């Protein structure tokens, strides 16, 4: 569906909220807390982008999303920040519920890191409206990166705790998560390092994996990444992948038969066995045993210059 950018609202130094109105006065499609939409657009250079963003909420018939500028990303967020303005149009896909809120829980723990507040605040709003028992913990490096303040400040008194980790350090995550009880659910969204730490804390507190749900945000490429040569042993192909690109996307571009779904290291559908090389894991879904044998090429990289996969 084609949408018009009705307003752009800055939140802190690196986040802009886009309020999108369906063209022709159409009604917004239904969506659930935790849903995301895919934006499809072109840069002035002619490069095409397709980026997924969580739905923050609605305002006067406008769909609200928030975009964090990722300097090390693939460029889509920078294009939205630098080249798009109110009155311009975007193609927006139907809302998808890949990170659905588990309703009916006895208690829900919500943890957000940085821009990861976008789906979490929608969940908190729904839980608050239902009178459910929940707690929201919001972490960011500094106070100015605790974005969408009006949204989470409007929640029930005492429901939200914020943490500026660059000043106060990371809080005790085991204390935040608390011990698991029957009927409890945990939803967390943020950078991979935080999600890994949350998973470890929850596991130590006895949480079963099926009651822990993650969605990750942010670019996975790191400054130390180097060009990578990937050998696909079953296909007999060799691919050269540049830092900042995705091994999975390189395989798709080469018409390699490979299964995938989320492209964010959350589902494990693209899991590939590693025959040689040293993978650098950046997923949030694999167990230690799975990581010992393979990797998710959608987001992970390698510490070695060459990597051989059983594909």
XYZ file of N, CA and C in Angstrom, residues 45-198:
462
model
N 20.109 8.045 -5.381
C 21.096 7.363 -6.221
C 20.465 6.306 -7.112
N 19.203 5.949 -6.815
C 18.536 4.890 -7.548
C 18.555 3.554 -6.834
N 19.320 3.437 -5.753
C 19.397 2.196 -4.985
C 18.063 1.920 -4.304
N 17.622 0.674 -4.359
C 16.364 0.271 -3.728
C 16.626 -0.259 -2.331
N 15.685 0.014 -1.431
C 15.801 -0.444 -0.049
C 14.477 -1.050 0.395
N 14.582 -2.052 1.258
C 13.413 -2.658 1.898
C 13.775 -2.889 3.359
N 13.284 -2.043 4.233
C 13.625 -2.086 5.651
C 12.382 -2.345 6.491
N 12.521 -3.185 7.501
C 11.403 -3.506 8.399
C 11.493 -2.670 9.669
N 10.351 -2.125 10.094
C 10.292 -1.318 11.318
C 9.057 -1.693 12.125
N 9.229 -1.737 13.434
C 8.112 -2.072 14.314
C 7.096 -0.940 14.357
N 5.852 -1.326 14.558
C 4.780 -0.338 14.696
C 4.769 0.171 16.133
N 4.947 1.472 16.293
C 4.897 2.092 17.624
C 3.449 2.243 18.073
N 2.577 2.610 17.136
C 1.173 2.830 17.464
C 0.495 3.588 16.349
N -0.630 4.204 16.687
C -1.393 5.013 15.742
C -1.621 6.395 16.342
N -1.797 7.379 15.472
C -2.121 8.735 15.910
C -2.971 9.389 14.828
N -4.247 9.612 15.122
C -5.154 10.286 14.186
C -5.162 9.601 12.821
N -5.251 8.274 12.823
C -5.297 7.541 11.571
C -3.973 7.424 10.857
N -2.890 7.772 11.558
C -1.552 7.664 10.999
C -0.817 6.508 11.673
N -0.069 5.775 10.889
C 0.758 4.689 11.416
C 2.073 5.280 11.899
N 2.493 4.893 13.098
C 3.713 5.438 13.680
C 4.838 4.397 13.655
N 5.971 4.774 13.071
C 7.175 3.958 13.161
C 8.319 4.870 13.585
N 9.390 4.292 14.102
C 10.560 5.067 14.496
C 11.791 4.461 13.844
N 12.626 5.310 13.258
C 13.801 4.868 12.509
C 15.057 5.404 13.173
N 15.924 4.496 13.570
C 17.225 4.901 14.110
C 18.248 4.928 12.985
N 18.977 6.012 12.903
C 20.023 6.135 11.878
C 21.174 5.199 12.213
N 21.465 4.273 11.313
C 22.528 3.286 11.512
C 23.694 3.625 10.584
N 24.763 4.143 11.159
C 25.904 4.539 10.338
C 26.575 3.339 9.686
N 26.516 2.165 10.340
C 27.172 0.970 9.790
C 26.186 0.043 9.101
N 24.959 0.483 8.918
C 23.969 -0.351 8.267
C 24.136 -0.350 6.760
N 23.105 -0.827 6.069
C 23.179 -0.951 4.613
C 22.673 0.289 3.894
N 22.357 1.339 4.633
C 22.059 2.626 4.020
C 20.616 3.049 4.042
N 19.689 2.106 4.283
C 18.280 2.465 4.235
C 17.887 3.491 5.272
N 18.361 3.322 6.497
C 17.998 4.272 7.550
C 18.577 5.653 7.266
N 19.767 5.702 6.693
C 20.366 7.000 6.366
C 19.580 7.695 5.263
N 19.090 6.908 4.297
C 18.279 7.491 3.225
C 16.991 8.073 3.804
N 16.325 7.334 4.680
C 15.086 7.835 5.281
C 15.344 9.105 6.072
N 16.435 9.144 6.813
C 16.753 10.323 7.612
C 17.114 11.527 6.745
N 17.898 11.296 5.708
C 18.493 12.408 4.964
C 17.710 12.841 3.728
N 16.914 11.926 3.142
C 16.322 12.225 1.846
C 14.797 12.307 1.850
N 14.164 11.894 2.938
C 12.701 11.888 2.952
C 12.158 12.973 3.878
N 11.028 13.546 3.453
C 10.425 14.662 4.170
C 8.904 14.518 4.114
N 8.174 15.248 4.979
C 6.711 15.217 4.898
C 6.218 15.553 3.502
N 5.188 14.823 3.066
C 4.640 15.003 1.738
C 5.152 14.005 0.723
N 6.218 13.285 1.067
C 6.746 12.267 0.169
C 6.073 10.925 0.458
N 6.161 10.019 -0.505
C 5.433 8.755 -0.398
C 6.380 7.572 -0.263
N 5.851 6.508 0.366
C 6.575 5.247 0.557
C 5.614 4.089 0.300
N 6.159 2.966 -0.114
C 5.375 1.734 -0.153
C 5.545 1.022 1.181
N 4.438 0.640 1.793
C 4.458 0.012 3.113
C 3.707 -1.311 3.041
N 4.365 -2.383 3.453
C 3.745 -3.695 3.432
C 2.743 -3.866 4.556
N 1.977 -4.934 4.497
C 0.995 -5.237 5.545
C 1.715 -5.595 6.839
N 1.139 -5.253 7.992
C 1.774 -5.596 9.275
C 1.952 -7.099 9.427
N 3.124 -7.496 9.912
C 3.456 -8.896 10.140
C 3.709 -9.123 11.618
N 3.208 -10.227 12.140
C 3.270 -10.493 13.579
C 4.347 -11.514 13.923
N 5.593 -11.180 13.656
C 6.675 -12.087 13.979
C 7.114 -12.034 15.429
N 6.628 -11.064 16.179
C 7.044 -10.868 17.579
C 5.787 -10.590 18.398
N 4.847 -11.497 18.312
C 3.517 -11.278 18.882
C 3.542 -11.314 20.410
N 2.826 -10.397 21.020
C 2.644 -10.380 22.468
C 1.843 -11.598 22.899
N 2.329 -12.317 23.896
C 1.621 -13.472 24.439
C 0.615 -12.976 25.483
N -0.641 -12.979 25.129
C -1.676 -12.460 26.022
C -2.071 -13.523 27.030
N -2.693 -13.088 28.098
C -3.193 -13.998 29.110
C -2.153 -14.476 30.098
N -0.960 -13.900 30.080
C 0.090 -14.307 31.013
C -0.247 -13.840 32.429
N 0.215 -14.583 33.398
C 0.064 -14.180 34.798
C 0.878 -12.911 35.059
N 2.078 -12.872 34.491
C 2.921 -11.683 34.592
C 3.809 -11.631 33.368
N 4.033 -10.423 32.845
C 4.872 -10.235 31.671
C 6.020 -9.300 32.007
N 7.229 -9.726 31.683
C 8.416 -8.886 31.836
C 8.811 -8.384 30.455
N 8.921 -7.077 30.308
C 9.308 -6.443 29.055
C 10.655 -5.755 29.249
N 11.597 -6.013 28.345
C 12.915 -5.386 28.409
C 13.226 -4.799 27.046
N 13.588 -3.522 27.020
C 13.917 -2.829 25.776
C 15.294 -2.209 25.887
N 16.039 -2.270 24.797
C 17.332 -1.604 24.727
C 17.348 -0.621 23.577
N 17.543 0.680 23.866
C 17.632 1.679 22.812
C 16.389 1.727 21.949
N 16.577 1.634 20.626
C 15.451 1.699 19.695
C 14.555 0.478 19.831
N 14.981 -0.520 20.579
C 14.142 -1.682 20.843
C 12.879 -1.364 21.617
N 12.722 -0.125 22.050
C 11.504 0.284 22.749
C 10.305 0.296 21.798
N 10.541 0.340 20.478
C 9.427 0.554 19.547
C 8.350 -0.525 19.623
N 8.677 -1.830 19.553
C 7.596 -2.807 19.712
C 7.198 -2.998 21.168
N 8.159 -2.781 22.071
C 7.905 -3.046 23.493
C 6.898 -2.063 24.068
N 6.956 -0.786 23.662
C 6.019 0.182 24.216
C 4.603 -0.108 23.716
N 4.469 -0.644 22.496
C 3.140 -1.031 22.016
C 2.593 -2.189 22.842
N 3.469 -3.130 23.217
C 3.055 -4.231 24.082
C 2.635 -3.723 25.453
N 3.439 -2.826 26.006
C 3.136 -2.285 27.330
C 1.810 -1.534 27.324
N 1.558 -0.794 26.256
C 0.295 -0.054 26.162
C -0.895 -1.012 26.169
N -0.772 -2.135 25.442
C -1.858 -3.115 25.400
C -2.053 -3.785 26.752
N -0.956 -4.137 27.415
C -1.049 -4.766 28.735
C -1.644 -3.798 29.751
N -1.248 -2.540 29.657
C -1.756 -1.536 30.588
C -3.259 -1.348 30.406
N -3.700 -1.311 29.148
C -5.125 -1.132 28.877
C -5.948 -2.319 29.370
N -5.318 -3.507 29.369
C -6.016 -4.705 29.816
C -5.944 -4.903 31.328
N -5.227 -4.011 32.027
C -5.072 -4.163 33.472
C -4.202 -5.346 33.855
N -3.314 -5.766 32.959
C -2.474 -6.933 33.200
C -1.293 -6.585 34.101
N -0.705 -7.605 34.693
C 0.474 -7.445 35.546
C 1.716 -7.494 34.660
N 2.461 -6.408 34.598
C 3.669 -6.377 33.776
C 4.648 -5.365 34.355
N 5.895 -5.458 33.906
C 6.918 -4.471 34.235
C 7.737 -4.217 32.986
N 8.080 -2.955 32.736
C 8.883 -2.575 31.586
C 10.203 -1.992 32.074
N 11.307 -2.568 31.613
C 12.654 -2.084 31.911
C 13.269 -1.586 30.613
N 13.694 -0.327 30.611
C 14.184 0.313 29.399
C 15.619 0.767 29.620
N 16.553 0.214 28.829
C 17.975 0.503 28.955
C 18.471 1.259 27.724
N 19.331 2.242 27.954
C 20.021 2.933 26.869
C 21.354 3.424 27.418
N 22.258 3.740 26.510
C 23.596 4.159 26.959
C 23.534 5.440 27.761
N 22.696 6.388 27.350
C 22.542 7.640 28.103
C 21.085 8.084 28.014
N 20.728 9.050 28.833
C 19.330 9.458 28.968
C 18.730 9.987 27.672
N 19.527 10.668 26.859
C 18.971 11.246 25.635
C 18.618 10.174 24.603
N 19.069 8.936 24.818
C 18.722 7.839 23.919
C 17.542 7.014 24.436
N 16.942 7.443 25.507
C 15.691 6.841 25.981
C 14.552 7.523 25.226
N 14.248 7.015 24.033
C 13.354 7.717 23.110
C 11.897 7.347 23.364
N 10.997 8.041 22.660
C 9.541 7.847 22.785
C 9.081 8.048 24.236
N 9.665 9.031 24.887
C 9.406 9.247 26.317
C 7.931 9.489 26.609
N 7.240 10.236 25.747
C 5.828 10.511 26.018
C 5.014 9.229 26.057
N 5.409 8.260 25.259
C 4.675 6.992 25.218
C 4.851 6.206 26.507
N 6.101 5.975 26.918
C 6.274 5.150 28.107
C 5.995 5.907 29.402
N 6.116 7.231 29.375
C 5.761 7.991 30.574
C 4.256 8.004 30.806
N 3.468 7.754 29.752
C 2.006 7.743 29.878
C 1.475 6.432 30.437
N 2.342 5.446 30.615
C 1.904 4.163 31.156
C 1.642 4.274 32.655
N 1.085 3.226 33.217
C 0.747 3.247 34.634
C 1.927 3.583 35.519
N 1.659 4.313 36.583
C 2.711 4.740 37.504
C 3.431 3.522 38.079
N 4.756 3.603 38.071
C 5.555 2.528 38.625
C 5.762 1.350 37.703
N 5.214 1.421 36.479
C 5.335 0.300 35.545
C 6.682 0.293 34.816
N 7.324 1.457 34.665
C 8.513 1.578 33.824
C 9.713 2.007 34.669
N 10.828 1.306 34.463
C 12.094 1.708 35.063
C 13.103 1.918 33.944
N 13.842 3.021 34.011
C 14.817 3.338 32.975
C 16.228 3.284 33.554
N 17.193 2.981 32.664
C 18.576 2.801 33.083
C 19.503 3.426 32.040
N 20.361 4.343 32.469
C 21.379 4.927 31.603
C 22.677 4.166 31.869
N 22.934 3.151 31.069
C 24.026 2.230 31.372
C 25.403 2.863 31.237
N 25.525 3.903 30.409
C 26.815 4.563 30.272
C 27.220 5.323 31.514
N 26.246 5.687 32.333
C 26.506 6.420 33.579
C 26.492 5.476 34.776
N 25.470 4.646 34.836
C 25.259 3.813 36.022
C 25.689 2.361 35.840
N 26.085 1.984 34.620
C 26.397 0.590 34.362
C 25.133 -0.211 34.116
N 25.331 -1.415 33.593
C 24.173 -2.269 33.316
C 23.591 -2.788 34.620
N 22.279 -2.761 34.763
C 21.658 -3.272 35.992
C 21.787 -4.792 36.084
N 21.479 -5.315 37.238
C 21.483 -6.757 37.474
C 20.320 -7.366 36.697
N 20.614 -8.006 35.571
C 19.557 -8.519 34.716
C 18.806 -9.681 35.358
N 19.476 -10.457 36.181
C 18.768 -11.541 36.871
C 17.703 -10.977 37.800
N 18.025 -9.858 38.450
C 17.040 -9.226 39.327
C 15.892 -8.643 38.520
N 16.187 -8.094 37.331
C 15.134 -7.538 36.486
C 14.194 -8.632 35.998
N 14.764 -9.726 35.538
C 13.957 -10.813 34.984
C 13.183 -11.526 36.086
N 13.856 -11.808 37.182
C 13.223 -12.517 38.288
C 13.076 -14.002 37.996
N 12.821 -14.810 39.000
C 12.660 -16.253 38.798
C 11.392 -16.561 38.014
N 11.460 -17.619 37.215
C 10.301 -17.986 36.413
C 9.231 -18.650 37.267
N 7.985 -18.262 36.987
C 6.826 -18.920 37.586
C 5.882 -19.312 36.460
N 5.120 -20.342 36.679
C 4.155 -20.786 35.672
C 3.242 -19.618 35.271
N 3.128 -19.405 33.967
C 2.277 -18.324 33.480
C 3.014 -17.033 33.200
N 4.337 -16.995 33.416
C 5.118 -15.778 33.155
C 5.659 -15.793 31.721
N 5.776 -14.611 31.132
C 6.317 -14.470 29.786
C 7.340 -13.327 29.774
N 8.370 -13.492 28.960
C 9.420 -12.485 28.822
C 9.537 -12.090 27.353
N 9.446 -10.783 27.084
C 9.651 -10.247 25.743
C 10.769 -9.204 25.839
N 11.771 -9.332 24.970
C 12.893 -8.388 24.984
C 13.248 -8.000 23.558
N 13.598 -6.739 23.382
C 13.969 -6.227 22.070
C 15.110 -5.239 22.231
N 16.153 -5.401 21.406
C 17.291 -4.502 21.500
C 18.479 -5.070 20.770
N 19.671 -4.542 21.034
C 20.873 -5.047 20.370
C 21.207 -6.461 20.830
N 21.961 -7.169 19.998
C 22.239 -8.580 20.243
C 22.945 -8.795 21.584
N 23.902 -7.938 21.925
C 24.642 -8.139 23.169
C 23.713 -8.112 24.380
N 22.741 -7.207 24.371
C 21.786 -7.153 25.468
C 20.917 -8.400 25.487
N 20.439 -8.822 24.330
C 19.566 -9.994 24.280
C 20.285 -11.251 24.735
N 21.562 -11.378 24.387
C 22.340 -12.526 24.863
C 22.443 -12.505 26.377
N 22.672 -11.321 26.933
C 22.778 -11.204 28.384
C 21.440 -11.488 29.063
N 20.343 -11.032 28.449
C 19.018 -11.305 29.004
C 18.726 -12.804 28.965
